[in-house]
Short mmCIF file of C-alpha atoms in Angstrom, two decimals:
data_model
loop_
_atom_site.label_atom_id
_atom_site.label_comp_id
_atom_site.label_asym_id
_atom_site.label_seq_id
_atom_site.Cartn_x
_atom_site.Cartn_y
_atom_site.Cartn_z
CA MET U 41 18.20 -1.53 4.83
CA ALA U 42 21.51 -3.10 3.39
CA VAL U 43 23.09 -6.21 2.25
CA ILE U 44 27.19 -6.70 2.44
CA ILE U 45 29.16 -8.25 -0.05
CA ILE U 46 32.23 -10.07 1.04
CA GLU U 47 34.12 -11.03 -1.84
CA PRO U 48 37.85 -9.87 -2.30
CA VAL U 49 37.92 -10.64 -5.82
CA GLU U 50 36.66 -7.43 -7.93
CA ALA U 51 35.04 -9.84 -10.72
CA GLY U 52 33.24 -11.79 -7.85
CA ALA U 53 31.96 -8.83 -5.89
CA ALA U 54 30.59 -7.41 -9.15
CA TRP U 55 28.83 -10.37 -10.05
CA LEU U 56 27.20 -10.68 -6.68
CA ALA U 57 26.24 -7.00 -6.74
CA HIS U 58 24.41 -7.36 -10.33
CA ALA U 59 22.92 -10.59 -8.99
CA LEU U 60 21.27 -8.67 -6.15
CA ALA U 61 20.56 -5.51 -7.57
CA GLY U 62 17.07 -6.79 -7.99
CA LEU U 63 16.58 -6.78 -4.23
CA ASP U 64 14.95 -3.70 -2.19
CA GLN U 65 18.29 -2.96 -0.25
CA ARG U 66 21.49 -1.10 -0.90
CA ILE U 67 24.46 -3.15 -1.51
CA LEU U 68 27.76 -2.72 0.63
CA ARG U 69 30.84 -4.34 -0.96
CA THR U 70 33.57 -5.12 0.87
CA GLY U 71 36.78 -7.13 0.32
CA GLY U 72 37.08 -9.07 3.55
CA ALA U 73 36.43 -9.62 7.47
CA ASP U 74 37.89 -6.13 8.85
CA GLU U 75 36.25 -4.33 6.22
CA ALA U 76 32.97 -6.06 6.79
CA MET U 77 33.01 -5.71 10.37
CA GLY U 78 33.45 -2.25 9.97
CA ALA U 79 30.46 -1.88 7.73
CA ILE U 80 28.41 -3.80 10.40
CA ALA U 81 29.49 -1.29 12.95
CA THR U 82 28.82 1.77 10.70
CA GLU U 83 25.26 0.79 9.57
CA GLY U 84 24.61 -0.86 12.72
CA ARG U 85 20.86 -2.35 12.42
CA GLU U 86 20.55 -1.38 8.60
CA VAL U 87 22.24 -4.39 7.84
CA MET U 88 19.75 -7.46 7.16
CA ALA U 89 22.09 -9.90 5.26
CA ALA U 90 25.46 -10.45 4.18
CA VAL U 91 26.67 -12.75 1.51
CA VAL U 92 30.11 -14.28 1.69
CA GLY U 93 31.56 -14.94 -2.15
CA SER U 94 33.68 -17.99 -3.08
CA GLY U 95 36.96 -15.60 -3.36
CA LEU U 96 37.67 -16.31 0.51
CA ASP U 97 38.37 -19.64 1.34
CA ASP U 98 36.57 -22.00 3.83
CA GLU U 99 38.52 -21.29 6.69
CA GLN U 100 38.25 -17.27 5.79
CA ALA U 101 34.45 -17.54 5.34
CA LEU U 102 33.67 -19.61 8.33
CA THR U 103 36.14 -16.95 10.01
CA VAL U 104 33.77 -14.01 8.46
CA ALA U 105 30.47 -16.14 9.40
CA SER U 106 31.82 -16.17 13.34
CA LEU U 107 32.46 -12.39 13.57
CA LEU U 108 29.21 -11.79 12.37
CA GLN U 109 27.45 -14.25 14.63
CA GLN U 110 29.28 -12.61 17.34
CA ALA U 111 28.75 -8.87 16.50
CA ALA U 112 25.29 -9.18 15.02
CA PRO U 113 23.71 -12.57 15.26
CA GLU U 114 20.46 -11.18 14.01
CA VAL U 115 22.24 -10.89 10.29
CA ALA U 116 21.69 -13.50 7.95
CA VAL U 117 24.74 -15.08 6.17
CA VAL U 118 24.58 -16.68 2.98
CA LEU U 119 27.91 -18.57 1.80
CA LEU U 120 28.82 -19.23 -1.85
CA ARG U 121 31.68 -22.09 -2.35
CA GLU U 122 33.50 -23.85 -5.11
CA ARG U 123 32.87 -27.11 -3.49
CA GLU U 124 29.96 -28.17 -0.91
CA SER U 125 30.69 -30.90 1.22
CA GLY U 126 28.77 -32.35 4.34
CA GLN U 127 31.82 -31.24 6.73
CA MET U 128 31.31 -27.60 5.46
CA LEU U 129 27.75 -27.59 6.11
CA ARG U 130 28.18 -29.18 9.51
CA SER U 131 30.58 -25.99 10.32
CA ALA U 132 28.62 -23.47 8.71
CA LEU U 133 25.75 -24.44 10.82
CA ARG U 134 27.49 -23.86 13.93
CA PHE U 135 27.79 -20.12 12.86
CA GLY U 136 24.54 -19.58 12.18
CA VAL U 137 25.07 -19.64 8.20
CA ARG U 138 21.62 -19.57 6.75
CA ASP U 139 22.40 -21.01 3.53
CA VAL U 140 25.14 -22.66 1.55
CA LEU U 141 25.15 -22.00 -2.30
CA ALA U 142 27.46 -23.42 -5.25
CA ALA U 143 29.40 -21.10 -6.55
CA SER U 144 28.36 -22.00 -9.80
CA SER U 145 24.40 -20.77 -9.06
CA ASP U 146 23.02 -18.55 -11.29
CA ALA U 147 22.03 -14.96 -10.15
CA ASP U 148 18.15 -15.76 -9.88
CA SER U 149 19.43 -18.65 -7.03
CA VAL U 150 21.55 -16.51 -5.49
CA ARG U 151 19.14 -13.64 -5.34
CA ALA U 152 16.24 -15.76 -4.19
CA SER U 153 18.60 -17.31 -1.30
CA VAL U 154 19.36 -13.70 0.11
CA ALA U 155 15.66 -12.62 -0.29
CA ARG U 156 14.56 -15.75 1.93
CA ALA U 157 17.38 -14.99 4.71
CA ILE U 158 16.40 -10.74 4.49
CA GLU U 159 12.60 -12.17 4.96
CA LEU U 160 13.98 -14.55 7.97
CA ALA U 161 15.92 -11.96 9.44
CA ASP U 162 13.31 -9.27 9.13
CA SER U 163 10.50 -11.60 10.81
CA LEU U 164 13.13 -12.53 13.91
CA ARG U 165 14.31 -8.81 14.57
CA GLY U 166 10.41 -7.70 14.28
CA ARG U 167 9.34 -10.12 17.26
CA LEU U 168 12.26 -10.07 19.20
CA ALA U 169 11.45 -6.29 19.75
CA ALA U 170 7.64 -7.39 20.52
CA ALA U 171 8.87 -9.86 23.45
CA PRO U 172 10.31 -7.35 26.11
CA GLY U 173 11.94 -8.75 29.00
CA GLY U 174 12.96 -12.23 27.01
CA ALA U 175 9.26 -13.71 27.72
CA ARG U 176 8.12 -16.02 24.90
CA PRO U 177 5.95 -14.19 22.24
CA GLY U 178 2.38 -15.05 22.03
CA ALA U 179 2.13 -17.70 25.07
CA PRO U 180 -1.01 -20.16 24.95
CA SER U 181 -3.89 -18.54 26.59
CA GLY U 182 -4.82 -21.71 28.63
CA HIS U 183 -7.69 -22.97 27.17
CA ALA U 184 -8.41 -26.83 27.68
CA GLY U 185 -7.55 -27.47 24.04
CA GLU U 186 -3.71 -28.39 23.22
CA ILE U 187 -1.99 -27.08 19.72
CA ILE U 188 0.51 -29.16 17.99
CA THR U 189 2.17 -27.82 15.10
CA VAL U 190 4.49 -29.80 12.79
CA PHE U 191 6.95 -28.32 10.74
CA SER U 192 10.14 -28.68 8.72
CA ALA U 193 12.30 -26.23 6.74
CA LYS U 194 12.65 -28.77 4.01
CA GLY U 195 10.28 -30.49 1.47
CA GLY U 196 9.82 -33.87 1.40
CA CYS U 197 10.39 -34.75 4.73
CA GLY U 198 6.85 -36.30 5.75
CA LYS U 199 5.11 -33.04 7.35
CA THR U 200 1.70 -33.85 6.09
CA PHE U 201 1.91 -37.27 6.58
CA LEU U 202 2.99 -37.38 9.96
CA ALA U 203 0.18 -34.39 10.87
CA THR U 204 -2.41 -36.30 9.44
CA ASN U 205 -1.53 -39.53 11.28
CA LEU U 206 -0.82 -37.72 14.48
CA ALA U 207 -4.41 -36.23 14.20
CA VAL U 208 -5.80 -39.84 13.78
CA ALA U 209 -3.80 -41.13 16.68
CA LEU U 210 -4.99 -38.64 18.96
CA ALA U 211 -8.49 -39.32 17.95
CA ALA U 212 -8.05 -42.89 18.39
CA GLY U 213 -8.48 -41.77 22.33
CA GLY U 214 -12.19 -40.93 21.71
CA THR U 215 -11.60 -36.98 21.37
CA GLU U 216 -12.38 -34.86 18.16
CA VAL U 217 -9.14 -33.58 16.66
CA ALA U 218 -8.98 -30.66 14.50
CA LEU U 219 -6.27 -30.79 11.66
CA VAL U 220 -5.49 -27.43 10.15
CA ASP U 221 -3.67 -27.00 6.79
CA LEU U 222 -1.27 -24.12 6.83
CA ASP U 223 0.32 -24.82 3.59
CA LEU U 224 -1.58 -22.05 2.21
CA HIS U 225 -0.38 -22.27 -1.40
CA PHE U 226 -0.03 -25.72 -1.72
CA GLY U 227 -1.54 -27.83 1.04
CA ASP U 228 -2.20 -31.77 0.71
CA VAL U 229 -4.25 -32.51 3.96
CA ALA U 230 -7.69 -32.98 1.81
CA ILE U 231 -5.71 -35.13 -1.01
CA VAL U 232 -4.07 -37.35 1.55
CA LEU U 233 -7.27 -37.50 3.70
CA GLN U 234 -9.23 -38.06 0.65
CA LEU U 235 -11.59 -35.37 1.76
CA PHE U 236 -13.48 -33.05 -0.69
CA PRO U 237 -14.08 -29.70 1.37
CA THR U 238 -16.40 -26.93 0.14
CA ARG U 239 -15.06 -24.55 2.35
CA THR U 240 -11.40 -23.72 3.23
CA ILE U 241 -9.10 -21.80 5.64
CA GLN U 242 -9.48 -18.88 3.31
CA ASP U 243 -13.43 -18.54 3.70
CA ALA U 244 -12.90 -18.72 7.54
CA ALA U 245 -10.16 -16.15 7.66
CA ARG U 246 -12.24 -13.57 6.06
CA GLU U 247 -15.60 -13.91 8.02
CA ARG U 248 -16.37 -11.15 10.45
CA GLY U 249 -17.29 -12.05 13.85
CA LEU U 250 -15.77 -15.52 13.72
CA ASP U 251 -16.77 -17.76 16.70
CA ALA U 252 -16.12 -21.14 17.57
CA GLU U 253 -19.71 -22.36 16.60
CA ALA U 254 -19.23 -20.69 13.00
CA LEU U 255 -15.83 -22.24 12.59
CA ARG U 256 -17.29 -25.66 12.98
CA SER U 257 -19.01 -24.84 9.50
CA TYR U 258 -15.83 -24.46 7.66
CA LEU U 259 -14.20 -28.12 8.69
CA THR U 260 -14.73 -30.97 6.76
CA PRO U 261 -14.91 -34.14 8.93
CA HIS U 262 -12.94 -37.81 8.43
CA HIS U 263 -14.35 -40.63 9.97
CA ALA U 264 -11.73 -41.04 12.12
CA GLY U 265 -12.84 -38.49 14.46
CA VAL U 266 -10.76 -35.96 12.81
CA TRP U 267 -12.28 -32.37 11.65
CA ALA U 268 -10.13 -30.66 8.58
CA LEU U 269 -9.91 -26.83 7.79
CA ALA U 270 -8.29 -27.40 4.46
CA ALA U 271 -5.83 -25.18 2.70
CA PRO U 272 -7.14 -22.66 -0.26
CA THR U 273 -7.68 -24.46 -3.62
CA GLU U 274 -6.15 -21.42 -5.60
CA PRO U 275 -2.60 -20.43 -4.38
CA PRO U 276 -3.08 -16.87 -5.04
CA VAL U 277 -5.54 -16.51 -2.58
CA ALA U 278 -3.33 -17.58 -0.06
CA ASP U 279 -1.96 -14.19 0.81
CA THR U 280 -5.14 -12.98 1.96
CA VAL U 281 -5.11 -15.56 4.98
CA THR U 282 -3.04 -13.12 7.84
CA ALA U 283 -0.88 -14.12 10.72
CA SER U 284 -3.57 -12.55 12.70
CA ALA U 285 -6.44 -14.68 11.31
CA VAL U 286 -4.40 -17.85 11.77
CA SER U 287 -3.94 -16.93 15.41
CA THR U 288 -7.52 -16.33 15.78
CA ILE U 289 -8.74 -19.31 14.16
CA LEU U 290 -6.34 -21.56 16.33
CA LYS U 291 -7.56 -19.81 19.44
CA LEU U 292 -11.30 -20.86 18.69
CA LEU U 293 -10.62 -24.09 17.51
CA ARG U 294 -8.49 -24.40 20.73
CA SER U 295 -11.69 -23.85 22.77
CA SER U 296 -13.59 -26.55 21.04
CA PHE U 297 -11.35 -29.43 20.54
CA ALA U 298 -9.22 -31.36 23.04
CA TYR U 299 -6.20 -31.21 20.43
CA VAL U 300 -5.41 -29.39 17.14
CA VAL U 301 -2.71 -30.39 14.97
CA VAL U 302 -1.18 -27.77 12.30
CA ASP U 303 0.46 -29.02 9.34
CA THR U 304 2.65 -26.43 7.76
CA PRO U 305 4.66 -25.20 4.29
CA ALA U 306 8.79 -25.53 4.58
CA ALA U 307 9.08 -21.94 5.30
CA VAL U 308 9.01 -19.70 8.53
CA THR U 309 6.47 -17.27 7.30
CA ASP U 310 4.45 -15.00 9.72
CA GLN U 311 1.47 -17.38 9.83
CA VAL U 312 3.74 -20.23 10.69
CA LEU U 313 5.16 -18.22 13.43
CA ALA U 314 1.40 -17.62 14.84
CA ALA U 315 0.96 -21.07 14.79
CA PHE U 316 4.06 -21.74 16.84
CA ASP U 317 3.15 -18.64 19.29
CA GLU U 318 -0.33 -20.48 20.21
CA SER U 319 1.41 -24.23 19.85
CA ASP U 320 1.65 -26.27 23.34
CA ALA U 321 3.93 -28.74 21.38
CA ILE U 322 6.31 -28.31 18.31
CA ALA U 323 7.48 -31.57 16.40
CA LEU U 324 10.46 -30.47 14.24
CA LEU U 325 11.07 -32.90 11.37
CA ALA U 326 13.89 -34.03 9.36
CA THR U 327 15.21 -36.98 7.40
CA LEU U 328 18.56 -38.46 7.39
CA ASP U 329 20.29 -36.29 4.71
CA VAL U 330 22.45 -33.21 5.28
CA PRO U 331 20.12 -30.19 3.84
CA SER U 332 17.29 -31.51 6.05
CA ILE U 333 19.76 -31.30 9.10
CA LYS U 334 21.15 -28.20 8.08
CA ASN U 335 17.78 -26.51 8.07
CA LEU U 336 16.81 -28.36 11.23
CA LYS U 337 19.72 -26.66 12.80
CA LEU U 338 19.17 -23.27 11.71
CA THR U 339 15.25 -23.92 12.74
CA MET U 340 16.30 -24.72 16.32
CA GLN U 341 18.65 -21.87 16.28
CA THR U 342 15.89 -19.37 15.21
CA MET U 343 13.42 -20.93 17.85
CA GLU U 344 16.05 -20.43 20.28
CA ARG U 345 16.47 -16.54 19.65
CA LEU U 346 12.79 -16.63 19.69
CA ARG U 347 12.72 -17.98 22.94
CA TYR U 348 10.47 -20.86 22.50
CA PRO U 349 11.02 -22.84 25.51
CA PRO U 350 13.10 -25.93 24.35
CA SER U 351 10.42 -27.84 26.61
CA ARG U 352 7.65 -27.66 23.87
CA ILE U 353 9.71 -28.79 21.18
CA ARG U 354 10.08 -32.37 19.99
CA VAL U 355 12.93 -33.47 17.47
CA ILE U 356 11.64 -36.34 14.94
CA VAL U 357 13.80 -38.05 12.33
CA ASN U 358 11.49 -39.79 9.50
CA ARG U 359 12.90 -42.76 7.75
CA ALA U 360 15.34 -42.99 10.47
CA ASP U 361 16.41 -46.74 9.53
CA SER U 362 17.42 -45.69 5.78
CA ARG U 363 20.92 -46.51 4.98
CA VAL U 364 22.53 -43.22 3.23
CA GLY U 365 25.64 -42.85 5.06
CA LEU U 366 24.44 -40.70 7.95
CA ARG U 367 23.45 -42.13 11.19
CA LEU U 368 21.24 -40.83 14.05
CA PRO U 369 24.43 -40.23 16.42
CA ASP U 370 25.74 -37.97 13.77
CA VAL U 371 22.71 -36.09 13.55
CA GLU U 372 22.64 -35.50 17.24
CA LYS U 373 25.95 -34.33 17.33
CA VAL U 374 25.37 -31.79 14.92
CA LEU U 375 22.21 -30.86 16.53
CA GLY U 376 23.89 -30.68 20.04
CA THR U 377 20.86 -32.43 21.33
CA SER U 378 19.21 -35.87 21.38
CA VAL U 379 16.29 -37.02 18.88
CA ASP U 380 13.06 -37.46 20.72
CA LEU U 381 11.38 -39.95 18.30
CA THR U 382 12.10 -41.87 14.95
CA ILE U 383 9.97 -43.13 12.48
CA PRO U 384 11.08 -46.09 10.27
CA SER U 385 10.98 -46.57 6.60
CA SER U 386 8.03 -48.64 5.37
CA ARG U 387 6.33 -49.29 1.53
CA SER U 388 3.09 -48.84 3.46
CA VAL U 389 3.51 -45.29 4.07
CA PRO U 390 3.54 -44.19 -0.05
CA ILE U 391 0.56 -46.99 -0.38
CA SER U 392 -1.50 -45.27 2.45
CA VAL U 393 -0.74 -41.74 0.92
CA ASN U 394 -1.59 -42.81 -2.56
CA LYS U 395 -5.30 -44.41 -1.51
CA GLY U 396 -5.87 -41.44 0.63
CA ASN U 397 -6.00 -43.54 4.04
CA PRO U 398 -3.93 -42.86 6.94
CA VAL U 399 -1.13 -45.74 7.57
CA LEU U 400 -2.59 -45.68 11.34
CA LEU U 401 -5.94 -47.31 9.57
CA GLU U 402 -4.36 -48.75 6.53
CA GLU U 403 -1.52 -50.33 8.47
CA PRO U 404 -2.79 -49.92 12.31
CA ARG U 405 -0.10 -52.56 13.65
CA GLY U 406 3.04 -51.58 11.60
CA ASN U 407 6.18 -50.21 13.09
CA VAL U 408 5.43 -46.78 11.46
CA ALA U 409 1.84 -46.75 13.26
CA GLU U 410 3.36 -47.65 16.57
CA ALA U 411 5.79 -44.72 16.36
CA ILE U 412 3.42 -42.37 15.66
CA ARG U 413 1.04 -43.43 18.41
CA ARG U 414 4.07 -43.07 20.74
CA LEU U 415 4.56 -39.67 19.90
CA ALA U 416 0.92 -39.44 20.19
CA ALA U 417 1.04 -40.72 23.74
CA GLU U 418 4.15 -38.42 24.67
CA LEU U 419 1.95 -35.50 23.74
CA ALA U 420 -1.60 -36.56 24.88
CA PRO U 421 -0.55 -39.24 28.04
CA SER U 422 -4.32 -40.41 27.67
CA THR U 423 -4.51 -41.04 24.27
CA ALA U 424 -5.10 -44.98 23.48
CA MET U 425 -2.46 -46.48 22.71
CA GLU U 426 -4.10 -49.74 20.74
CA PRO U 427 -5.13 -48.84 17.26
CA ALA U 428 -8.90 -48.59 17.34
CA PRO U 429 -11.08 -50.42 15.36
CA PRO U 430 -11.66 -49.55 11.70
CA ARG U 431 -14.38 -47.37 11.33
CA SER U 432 -16.77 -48.05 8.16
CA ARG U 433 -16.28 -45.68 5.23
CA ARG U 434 -19.83 -45.99 4.50
CA THR U 435 -20.63 -42.95 7.12
CA LEU U 436 -18.36 -40.70 5.50
CA PHE U 437 -20.11 -37.78 3.91
CA GLN U 438 -23.61 -39.46 4.99
CA ARG U 439 -26.21 -36.49 5.90
CA SER U 440 -29.36 -36.83 7.45
#
């Protein structure tokens, strides 16, 4: 496999080659668009990523990105720019650029960005090859339960907050809801719900012959009617939870719960793709900042290439009333689609998180709780829209 460097300045090309030397990829140095397209034609599917150096001006860099998008849309493109701007990022999004880095970035940052781009390109190719005829891979198998996955490719957008509160909102309709923490390295579901699990998803994943009844024993109950499958407590063991195990666990939960809500990390891993495959709805979350919208756009482009039906996707903007110079119409213009739901800012959110009490229970009649109930009602029309009466905390962890 190979990475193309597109940089006309010899010193810049040499520096990039040195920065990428730690990758397990051949490095092909080219000086411009023509040479890069020649390399694509010669190497074909061997090329996984292209790094466009700062020796090309913005117009030249975007031209190269456009040509690569047309000739080899699965090649991940990373740009290095002397000056980063919102306009540059928005233009780069239109051509499927995976990341835009400052030209002053150090070698480790460049190598890490390209490594992430290669990982995504590799996963994308593998899954497209596994879906002949354009069918979406891993369509839900028709069980009664519905799986809803919450995802954002940028940290800090409120994925865990939304996932936990959405689960509580769905449970308010009188049904039991499973909540899966798929952020295997740094999951916070247990902390946000003030739970103390004795078993985690890693324990469930390694059990042979796991069935729906046995899986129940790995879940930790919350007094709001939510059953949580917590993330591993030690990040090093997270890699033992395979995508296949995730798929099996979600199928089993679907068979015994009316709703399964999945919280995710800020990365498109094999485990996250397995969750997407099983999902009836995917809530893509962003906030009103350019990096977050950029990552949302790239996620939507990836999901389009993987042939996930648009009808399964909901676009949600958190803290949508923040006055930060970016407006909702700007976001919709960049995304090329409308935003399905907005969640306002509220000081009740960090208060509820710090207390370990979902905002739907902490401030059930607030604007944030109302917005989450609207999402729950859209995803599950039978869900009660009125806040449920508070349940006594004395019942938590009671044993007979």
